[in-house]
Coordinates of C-alpha atoms in Angstrom, one line a residue:
M546 CA 64.1 105.6 -39.9
S547 CA 65.1 105.5 -36.2
K548 CA 67.7 102.9 -35.3
H549 CA 67.0 103.2 -31.5
T550 CA 65.7 99.9 -30.4
F551 CA 66.5 96.9 -28.1
S552 CA 69.0 94.3 -29.1
I553 CA 67.2 90.9 -28.6
G554 CA 64.0 89.5 -30.1
G555 CA 60.8 91.4 -30.8
V556 CA 58.1 91.2 -33.5
H557 CA 56.4 93.6 -35.9
P558 CA 52.6 93.3 -35.6
H559 CA 50.5 95.9 -37.5
D560 CA 49.9 98.9 -35.3
S561 CA 46.2 99.2 -36.0
K562 CA 46.0 102.7 -34.4
I563 CA 42.5 103.3 -35.7
S564 CA 41.5 105.6 -32.8
R565 CA 44.6 107.9 -33.2
D566 CA 42.5 110.8 -34.5
C567 CA 40.0 110.7 -31.6
S568 CA 40.7 113.6 -29.2
I569 CA 40.3 112.9 -25.5
Q570 CA 36.8 113.5 -24.2
P571 CA 35.6 113.4 -20.6
L572 CA 33.2 110.5 -19.9
P573 CA 30.0 111.7 -18.0
L574 CA 30.0 110.4 -14.4
P575 CA 28.3 107.0 -13.9
P576 CA 25.6 106.5 -11.2
T577 CA 27.9 104.4 -9.1
V578 CA 31.7 103.8 -8.9
Y579 CA 33.4 100.8 -7.4
L580 CA 36.9 101.4 -6.1
S581 CA 39.0 98.2 -5.8
L582 CA 41.3 98.0 -2.9
S583 CA 43.7 96.0 -5.0
Q584 CA 44.6 98.1 -8.0
H585 CA 48.3 98.3 -7.6
I586 CA 51.2 95.9 -7.1
G587 CA 51.8 95.2 -3.4
A588 CA 49.5 95.0 -0.4
P589 CA 45.8 95.9 -0.8
S590 CA 44.8 99.3 0.6
K591 CA 42.8 99.6 3.8
P592 CA 39.5 101.5 3.9
I593 CA 39.4 104.6 6.0
V594 CA 35.7 105.4 5.4
E595 CA 32.6 103.7 6.6
V596 CA 29.2 103.0 5.0
G597 CA 27.1 106.1 5.0
D598 CA 30.0 108.5 4.9
K599 CA 29.8 111.5 2.5
V600 CA 32.9 111.9 0.3
K601 CA 34.2 114.4 -2.2
V602 CA 36.3 114.0 -5.3
G603 CA 39.9 113.5 -4.4
Q604 CA 39.2 112.6 -0.7
P605 CA 41.2 109.6 0.5
V606 CA 39.0 106.6 1.1
A607 CA 41.7 103.9 1.6
E608 CA 45.3 104.1 3.0
P609 CA 48.3 101.9 2.1
G610 CA 48.3 98.4 3.5
G611 CA 52.1 98.1 3.5
F612 CA 55.3 99.7 2.3
V613 CA 54.5 98.7 -1.3
S614 CA 51.0 99.9 -1.5
A615 CA 49.1 103.1 -2.3
F616 CA 46.4 105.6 -1.2
I617 CA 43.0 105.4 -3.0
H618 CA 40.9 108.4 -3.4
S619 CA 37.2 108.9 -4.2
S620 CA 36.8 109.7 -7.9
V621 CA 33.4 111.2 -7.4
S622 CA 31.4 113.0 -4.7
G623 CA 28.6 111.0 -3.0
T624 CA 27.8 108.5 -0.3
V625 CA 29.6 105.3 0.5
K626 CA 27.0 102.6 0.0
S627 CA 29.0 99.4 0.8
I628 CA 32.5 98.0 1.5
G629 CA 32.7 94.4 0.4
S630 CA 33.5 91.8 -2.1
R631 CA 32.8 92.3 -5.8
K632 CA 34.0 90.4 -8.9
D633 CA 36.8 91.9 -11.0
L634 CA 37.0 91.7 -14.8
A635 CA 38.2 88.1 -14.6
G636 CA 35.4 87.2 -12.2
N637 CA 37.6 86.9 -9.1
P638 CA 36.4 88.5 -5.9
Q639 CA 38.0 91.8 -4.8
M640 CA 37.3 94.1 -1.9
C641 CA 35.7 97.3 -3.2
I642 CA 34.3 100.6 -1.9
E643 CA 31.0 101.4 -3.6
I644 CA 30.1 105.0 -3.8
A645 CA 26.7 106.4 -5.1
V646 CA 27.4 109.4 -7.2
E647 CA 25.7 112.6 -6.1
G648 CA 27.6 115.3 -7.8
D649 CA 31.1 116.5 -8.6
E650 CA 32.2 118.4 -5.6
W651 CA 36.0 118.4 -5.2
A652 CA 38.0 118.2 -1.9
E653 CA 39.5 121.5 -0.7
G654 CA 43.0 122.3 -1.9
I655 CA 42.8 120.7 -5.3
D656 CA 43.5 123.0 -8.2
T657 CA 41.0 122.2 -10.9
T658 CA 42.0 125.0 -13.3
D659 CA 43.8 124.5 -16.6
T660 CA 46.6 126.9 -15.6
L661 CA 50.0 125.3 -16.4
I662 CA 52.4 125.5 -13.4
T663 CA 56.0 125.1 -14.6
A664 CA 58.0 126.2 -11.5
I665 CA 59.1 123.0 -9.7
P666 CA 59.3 122.9 -5.9
E667 CA 62.9 122.5 -4.6
D668 CA 62.2 120.1 -1.7
N669 CA 62.5 116.6 -3.3
K670 CA 61.3 114.9 -0.1
A671 CA 58.1 117.0 -0.1
I672 CA 57.6 116.1 -3.8
I673 CA 57.8 112.4 -3.2
E674 CA 55.4 112.8 -0.2
K675 CA 52.9 114.5 -2.5
I676 CA 53.2 111.7 -5.0
R677 CA 52.7 109.2 -2.2
L678 CA 49.7 111.0 -0.8
G679 CA 48.3 111.3 -4.3
G680 CA 48.2 107.6 -4.7
V681 CA 50.2 107.7 -7.9
V682 CA 51.1 104.4 -9.4
G683 CA 52.8 103.4 -12.7
L684 CA 50.3 103.6 -15.6
G685 CA 52.3 101.6 -18.1
G686 CA 50.7 98.4 -16.9
A687 CA 52.6 97.3 -13.8
T688 CA 50.9 99.9 -11.4
F689 CA 53.9 99.9 -9.1
P690 CA 53.6 102.6 -6.5
T691 CA 55.5 105.5 -7.9
H692 CA 56.8 106.9 -4.6
V693 CA 58.6 103.6 -3.9
K694 CA 60.2 103.6 -7.3
L695 CA 61.5 107.1 -6.7
S696 CA 63.1 106.0 -3.4
P697 CA 65.8 103.5 -4.5
P698 CA 67.7 101.5 -1.9
P699 CA 70.9 102.7 -0.4
G700 CA 73.8 102.3 -2.8
S701 CA 71.7 102.6 -5.9
K702 CA 72.0 105.7 -8.1
C703 CA 69.8 106.9 -10.9
E704 CA 71.7 108.1 -14.0
R705 CA 68.7 108.7 -16.3
V706 CA 64.9 109.0 -16.2
I707 CA 63.2 107.4 -19.2
I708 CA 59.6 108.4 -20.0
N709 CA 57.9 105.7 -22.0
G710 CA 55.8 107.2 -24.7
C711 CA 56.3 104.3 -27.2
E712 CA 52.8 102.8 -26.9
C713 CA 54.0 99.8 -29.0
E714 CA 50.9 97.7 -28.2
P715 CA 48.6 97.5 -31.3
Y716 CA 45.4 99.5 -31.2
L717 CA 46.2 101.6 -28.1
T718 CA 46.3 105.4 -28.7
S719 CA 45.7 107.0 -25.2
D720 CA 49.4 107.8 -24.7
F721 CA 49.6 109.3 -28.2
R722 CA 46.6 111.6 -27.5
V723 CA 48.1 112.5 -24.1
L724 CA 51.4 113.5 -25.7
L725 CA 49.5 115.6 -28.3
E726 CA 46.9 117.2 -26.0
K727 CA 48.7 117.4 -22.6
G728 CA 52.3 117.5 -23.8
E729 CA 53.2 120.5 -21.5
Q730 CA 52.1 118.6 -18.4
V731 CA 54.0 115.5 -19.5
V732 CA 57.2 117.5 -19.9
V733 CA 56.7 119.3 -16.5
G734 CA 56.1 115.9 -14.9
A735 CA 59.3 114.5 -16.6
A736 CA 61.2 117.5 -15.3
I737 CA 59.9 116.8 -11.8
L738 CA 60.9 113.2 -12.0
A739 CA 64.4 114.1 -13.3
Q740 CA 64.9 116.6 -10.4
V741 CA 63.8 114.1 -7.8
M742 CA 66.3 111.5 -9.0
G743 CA 69.2 114.0 -8.7
N744 CA 68.8 116.4 -11.7
V745 CA 69.7 113.5 -14.1
P746 CA 69.1 113.6 -17.8
C747 CA 65.7 112.6 -19.0
T748 CA 64.8 110.8 -22.3
I749 CA 61.2 110.8 -23.6
A750 CA 61.0 107.8 -25.9
I751 CA 58.3 107.8 -28.6
E752 CA 57.9 105.3 -31.5
E753 CA 58.4 106.7 -34.9
N754 CA 54.8 105.9 -36.0
K755 CA 53.8 109.0 -33.9
P756 CA 55.7 111.8 -35.8
E757 CA 53.1 114.5 -34.6
A758 CA 53.8 113.6 -31.0
I759 CA 57.6 113.6 -31.5
A760 CA 57.5 117.1 -33.1
H761 CA 55.1 118.5 -30.5
I762 CA 57.1 117.3 -27.5
K763 CA 60.3 118.7 -29.0
E764 CA 58.6 122.1 -29.4
V765 CA 57.3 121.9 -25.8
I766 CA 60.7 121.2 -24.4
V767 CA 62.1 124.2 -26.2
K768 CA 59.2 126.4 -25.1
L769 CA 59.4 125.5 -21.5
G770 CA 63.2 125.8 -21.4
Y771 CA 64.0 122.7 -19.2
K772 CA 67.5 121.5 -19.6
G773 CA 68.6 117.9 -19.9
I774 CA 65.3 116.6 -21.4
E775 CA 65.4 115.1 -24.9
V776 CA 63.0 113.3 -27.2
M777 CA 64.3 110.0 -28.7
P778 CA 62.4 108.6 -31.7
M779 CA 62.3 104.8 -31.4
K780 CA 62.0 102.1 -34.1
M781 CA 58.6 100.5 -34.5
R782 CA 59.1 97.2 -32.8
Y783 CA 57.1 95.3 -30.2
P784 CA 57.7 95.3 -27.2
Q785 CA 59.6 98.6 -27.5
G786 CA 57.9 100.0 -24.5
G787 CA 58.9 97.2 -22.2
E788 CA 60.9 98.6 -19.2
K789 CA 64.0 96.5 -19.8
Q790 CA 63.8 96.9 -23.6
L791 CA 63.7 100.6 -23.3
I792 CA 66.7 100.7 -21.0
D793 CA 68.5 98.6 -23.6
A794 CA 67.5 100.9 -26.4
V795 CA 68.2 104.2 -24.7
M796 CA 71.2 103.4 -22.5
H797 CA 72.6 100.3 -24.2
R798 CA 72.5 98.4 -20.9
Q799 CA 70.9 95.1 -20.1
V800 CA 69.2 94.6 -16.8
G801 CA 70.2 91.3 -15.3
S802 CA 68.0 88.4 -14.4
G803 CA 66.0 89.2 -11.2
A804 CA 67.5 92.7 -11.1
L805 CA 65.7 96.0 -11.0
P806 CA 66.2 98.8 -13.6
I807 CA 67.9 101.0 -10.9
S808 CA 70.7 98.4 -11.0
E809 CA 71.6 99.9 -14.4
G810 CA 71.0 103.4 -13.3
A811 CA 67.6 103.8 -14.9
V812 CA 64.1 104.8 -13.7
V813 CA 61.4 104.3 -16.2
Q814 CA 57.9 105.9 -16.0
N815 CA 55.0 106.0 -18.5
V816 CA 53.7 109.3 -19.9
G817 CA 50.4 108.8 -18.0
T818 CA 52.5 108.5 -14.8
A819 CA 54.3 111.8 -15.7
I820 CA 50.9 113.4 -16.0
A821 CA 49.8 112.0 -12.6
V822 CA 53.0 113.3 -11.1
Y823 CA 52.4 116.7 -12.5
D824 CA 48.8 116.7 -11.1
A825 CA 49.9 115.5 -7.7
V826 CA 52.8 117.9 -7.2
Q827 CA 51.6 121.0 -9.1
K828 CA 47.8 120.7 -8.6
N829 CA 47.4 118.6 -5.4
K830 CA 45.2 116.4 -7.5
P831 CA 45.4 112.7 -6.6
L832 CA 45.1 109.9 -9.2
I833 CA 41.4 109.7 -9.8
D834 CA 41.1 109.4 -13.6
N835 CA 42.9 108.0 -16.6
T836 CA 42.7 108.2 -20.4
V837 CA 41.2 105.0 -21.8
T838 CA 41.1 103.9 -25.5
I839 CA 38.0 102.2 -26.7
T840 CA 38.6 100.6 -30.1
G841 CA 38.3 97.7 -32.5
E842 CA 37.4 97.3 -36.2
C843 CA 33.9 96.0 -35.2
F844 CA 33.3 99.0 -32.9
P845 CA 31.6 101.9 -34.7
R846 CA 32.6 104.7 -32.2
Q847 CA 36.3 104.8 -31.7
A848 CA 37.2 106.9 -28.6
N849 CA 39.8 108.1 -26.2
L850 CA 37.9 109.0 -23.0
L851 CA 39.0 110.5 -19.7
V852 CA 37.4 108.0 -17.3
R853 CA 37.1 108.3 -13.5
V854 CA 38.6 105.3 -11.6
G855 CA 35.9 102.8 -10.6
T856 CA 33.6 103.3 -13.6
P857 CA 31.9 100.1 -14.7
L858 CA 33.1 98.8 -18.1
Q859 CA 29.5 98.3 -19.2
Y860 CA 28.7 101.9 -18.6
I861 CA 31.6 103.0 -20.8
L862 CA 30.5 100.7 -23.7
D863 CA 26.9 101.7 -23.3
Y864 CA 27.8 105.4 -23.5
L865 CA 29.4 104.7 -26.9
G866 CA 26.4 102.8 -28.2
G867 CA 26.8 99.4 -26.7
I868 CA 28.5 96.2 -27.8
P869 CA 27.9 95.4 -31.5
E870 CA 26.6 91.9 -32.4
E871 CA 29.8 91.0 -34.3
A872 CA 31.9 91.6 -31.2
A873 CA 32.9 88.2 -29.6
K874 CA 35.3 89.3 -27.0
V875 CA 36.3 92.4 -24.9
I876 CA 39.9 92.8 -24.0
S877 CA 41.2 95.1 -21.2
G878 CA 44.4 96.4 -22.8
G879 CA 45.8 95.5 -26.2
P880 CA 45.8 92.2 -28.2
M881 CA 49.3 91.2 -27.1
M882 CA 49.3 91.7 -23.3
G883 CA 45.7 92.4 -22.5
K884 CA 43.3 90.3 -20.5
A885 CA 39.9 89.0 -21.7
V886 CA 37.0 90.5 -19.8
S887 CA 34.5 88.0 -18.4
N888 CA 32.6 90.4 -16.3
L889 CA 31.5 93.7 -17.8
E890 CA 30.1 94.9 -14.5
A891 CA 33.7 95.1 -13.2
A892 CA 35.1 98.6 -12.8
T893 CA 38.1 100.4 -14.2
L894 CA 41.3 100.6 -12.2
K895 CA 44.0 103.2 -12.0
G896 CA 45.9 101.3 -14.6
T897 CA 43.1 100.6 -17.1
G898 CA 44.3 101.9 -20.5
A899 CA 42.1 100.4 -23.1
L900 CA 39.0 98.3 -24.0
L901 CA 39.5 96.4 -27.3
L902 CA 36.5 94.7 -29.0
L903 CA 37.4 91.7 -31.3
T904 CA 35.3 89.6 -33.6
E905 CA 35.0 85.8 -33.5
K906 CA 37.3 85.6 -36.5
Q907 CA 39.9 87.8 -34.8
T908 CA 39.9 85.7 -31.6
L909 CA 39.7 82.3 -33.3
R910 CA 42.7 80.2 -32.4
A911 CA 44.2 78.0 -35.1
P912 CA 44.6 74.3 -34.1
E913 CA 47.9 73.4 -32.5
S914 CA 50.4 71.2 -34.3
N915 CA 53.6 69.6 -33.0
C916 CA 56.6 71.8 -32.2
I917 CA 59.3 71.4 -34.9
R918 CA 62.0 73.1 -32.9
C919 CA 62.2 75.9 -35.5
G920 CA 63.4 78.3 -32.9
K921 CA 61.3 81.2 -34.0
C922 CA 59.9 81.7 -30.5
A923 CA 63.4 81.9 -29.1
D924 CA 64.4 84.4 -31.8
A925 CA 61.3 86.5 -31.0
C926 CA 61.8 86.5 -27.2
P927 CA 63.0 89.9 -26.0
M928 CA 64.3 88.4 -22.8
G929 CA 66.5 85.9 -24.5
L930 CA 64.5 82.9 -23.2
E931 CA 63.7 79.6 -25.0
P932 CA 59.9 79.4 -24.9
F933 CA 59.8 76.0 -26.6
R934 CA 61.9 74.6 -23.7
L935 CA 59.9 76.4 -21.0
N936 CA 56.7 75.1 -22.6
R937 CA 58.0 71.5 -22.4
L938 CA 59.1 72.0 -18.8
A939 CA 55.7 73.5 -17.9
K940 CA 53.9 70.5 -19.3
A941 CA 56.1 68.3 -17.1
N942 CA 55.5 70.6 -14.1
D943 CA 59.2 70.7 -13.5
L944 CA 59.4 73.8 -11.3
E945 CA 63.1 73.4 -10.5
E946 CA 64.2 73.3 -14.2
L947 CA 61.7 76.1 -15.0
E948 CA 63.4 78.3 -12.4
N949 CA 66.9 77.2 -13.7
N950 CA 65.8 78.3 -17.2
S951 CA 64.6 81.7 -15.9
V952 CA 60.9 81.4 -16.5
Q953 CA 60.5 84.1 -13.8
D954 CA 62.1 86.6 -16.2
C955 CA 59.3 86.2 -18.8
I956 CA 57.5 89.5 -19.3
E957 CA 54.4 87.8 -20.8
C958 CA 54.6 90.0 -24.0
G959 CA 53.2 87.3 -26.3
C960 CA 56.0 87.4 -28.9
C961 CA 56.5 83.7 -28.7
L962 CA 52.8 82.9 -29.3
Y963 CA 52.8 85.5 -32.2
S964 CA 55.7 83.9 -33.9
C965 CA 54.9 80.2 -33.5
P966 CA 54.0 78.5 -36.8
A967 CA 52.6 75.6 -34.9
H968 CA 50.1 77.8 -33.0
I969 CA 51.2 76.3 -29.7
Q970 CA 49.7 78.3 -26.7
L971 CA 53.1 79.1 -25.4
L972 CA 52.1 82.3 -23.5
D973 CA 49.3 80.6 -21.6
N974 CA 51.4 77.6 -20.6
I975 CA 54.4 79.7 -19.6
R976 CA 52.4 82.3 -17.7
L977 CA 50.9 79.6 -15.5
A978 CA 54.3 78.0 -15.0
K979 CA 55.8 81.4 -14.1
A980 CA 53.1 81.9 -11.5
A981 CA 53.8 78.5 -9.9
V982 CA 57.6 79.2 -9.8
L983 CA 57.2 82.6 -8.3
G984 CA 54.9 81.0 -5.7
A985 CA 57.6 78.5 -4.9
I986 CA 60.2 81.2 -4.6
R987 CA 58.1 83.2 -2.3
A988 CA 57.4 80.1 -0.1
R989 CA 61.1 79.3 0.0
A990 CA 61.9 82.9 1.1
A991 CA 59.2 82.8 3.8
A992 CA 60.5 79.5 5.1
A993 CA 64.0 80.8 5.2
K994 CA 62.9 83.9 7.1
A995 CA 60.9 81.9 9.6
A996 CA 63.9 79.7 10.2
Q997 CA 66.1 82.7 10.7
D998 CA 63.7 84.3 13.1
A999 CA 63.5 81.0 15.1
K1000 CA 67.2 81.2 15.7
K1001 CA 67.1 84.6 17.2

């Protein structure tokens, strides 16, 4: 058994990988796609097309709206029908570009063949520019623009690239299938990332419940002959795939409160991001699709589908036979960190990785009882926080003490909720409190900047 794991907290939910044997299959194109302009961390993108324009697959339709932002490309060929507000999966309005699908004609210059290209360009600036132009963002959940992550601030130095193939969230199997079926592209993408960061060592971390993937990636590394890339089997432990937890497990370094991974010499990327980097650099293919797991014990057709960005969720579920009667809730993501879907007409984003269907019994919350200060939530917190204290401060709306107790460091993994014998909704309460504190921090920073500007 692997001993590689993080040093603080964590829980051990059943992995429930019931879709692990489902090979990746392409989803037929929907009649219409809806491309959100806010599908990455940072500023929303700005449309560069107009209603009535004809577009091809891979053609840019929106440009970055700021430094931390990303290009968005058409995932289909067709006609732009509208640019306006549309509800996302939570029912909140988001600006979207609606494209009526009229075929699958790709933009010029994109290599759509299966030929593996292993020779890596030598110009690192040109590589990062291709990644930027390809609209690549992190596909491990945060959707941070990848070109920004690969351009650390002056004085920062990367010592190791870590590719996150842990997929510790229960039910999810898309990364596992990518490692098995597209392992060569993952390794080439990892090699590109390691070169860009200064030819540093690269670790591909995979949880030990995926022995086939571990063996396959080891074989691919030997076959392709890249130096400095290793596979590290990881202990099954949630949230093993958390960015700071991986750095702890692989490099035995802890990222400080409010600090970025690069402060400890690490750059972490998901296996899906490594594929997207390969596509952008070697194939000139922008990020227009992603592998999505559709699963749940109540769902008769388990699947891992290659889905074009902007595909309506209802279309995906209908393709697999529709939602069964016993399904009470659809989750975008896994059961620990996923978000409940209130609007099935919402469309997939670049970072959509799974649709999980749960029964009423599985979603039923036990009644809360009083906190007995047992400390199990604190023991389980991988960030070393005290969720019982944060929950009490959240109820009191004490933003100052919440900040002093580092609520902003919460990664919203759900370990506290999972471990609480009193069934207190710790995650919900702390998540809302964290948002309020982050809002106060931003307002404070904006006020300070305004005061500084006024003095000039």
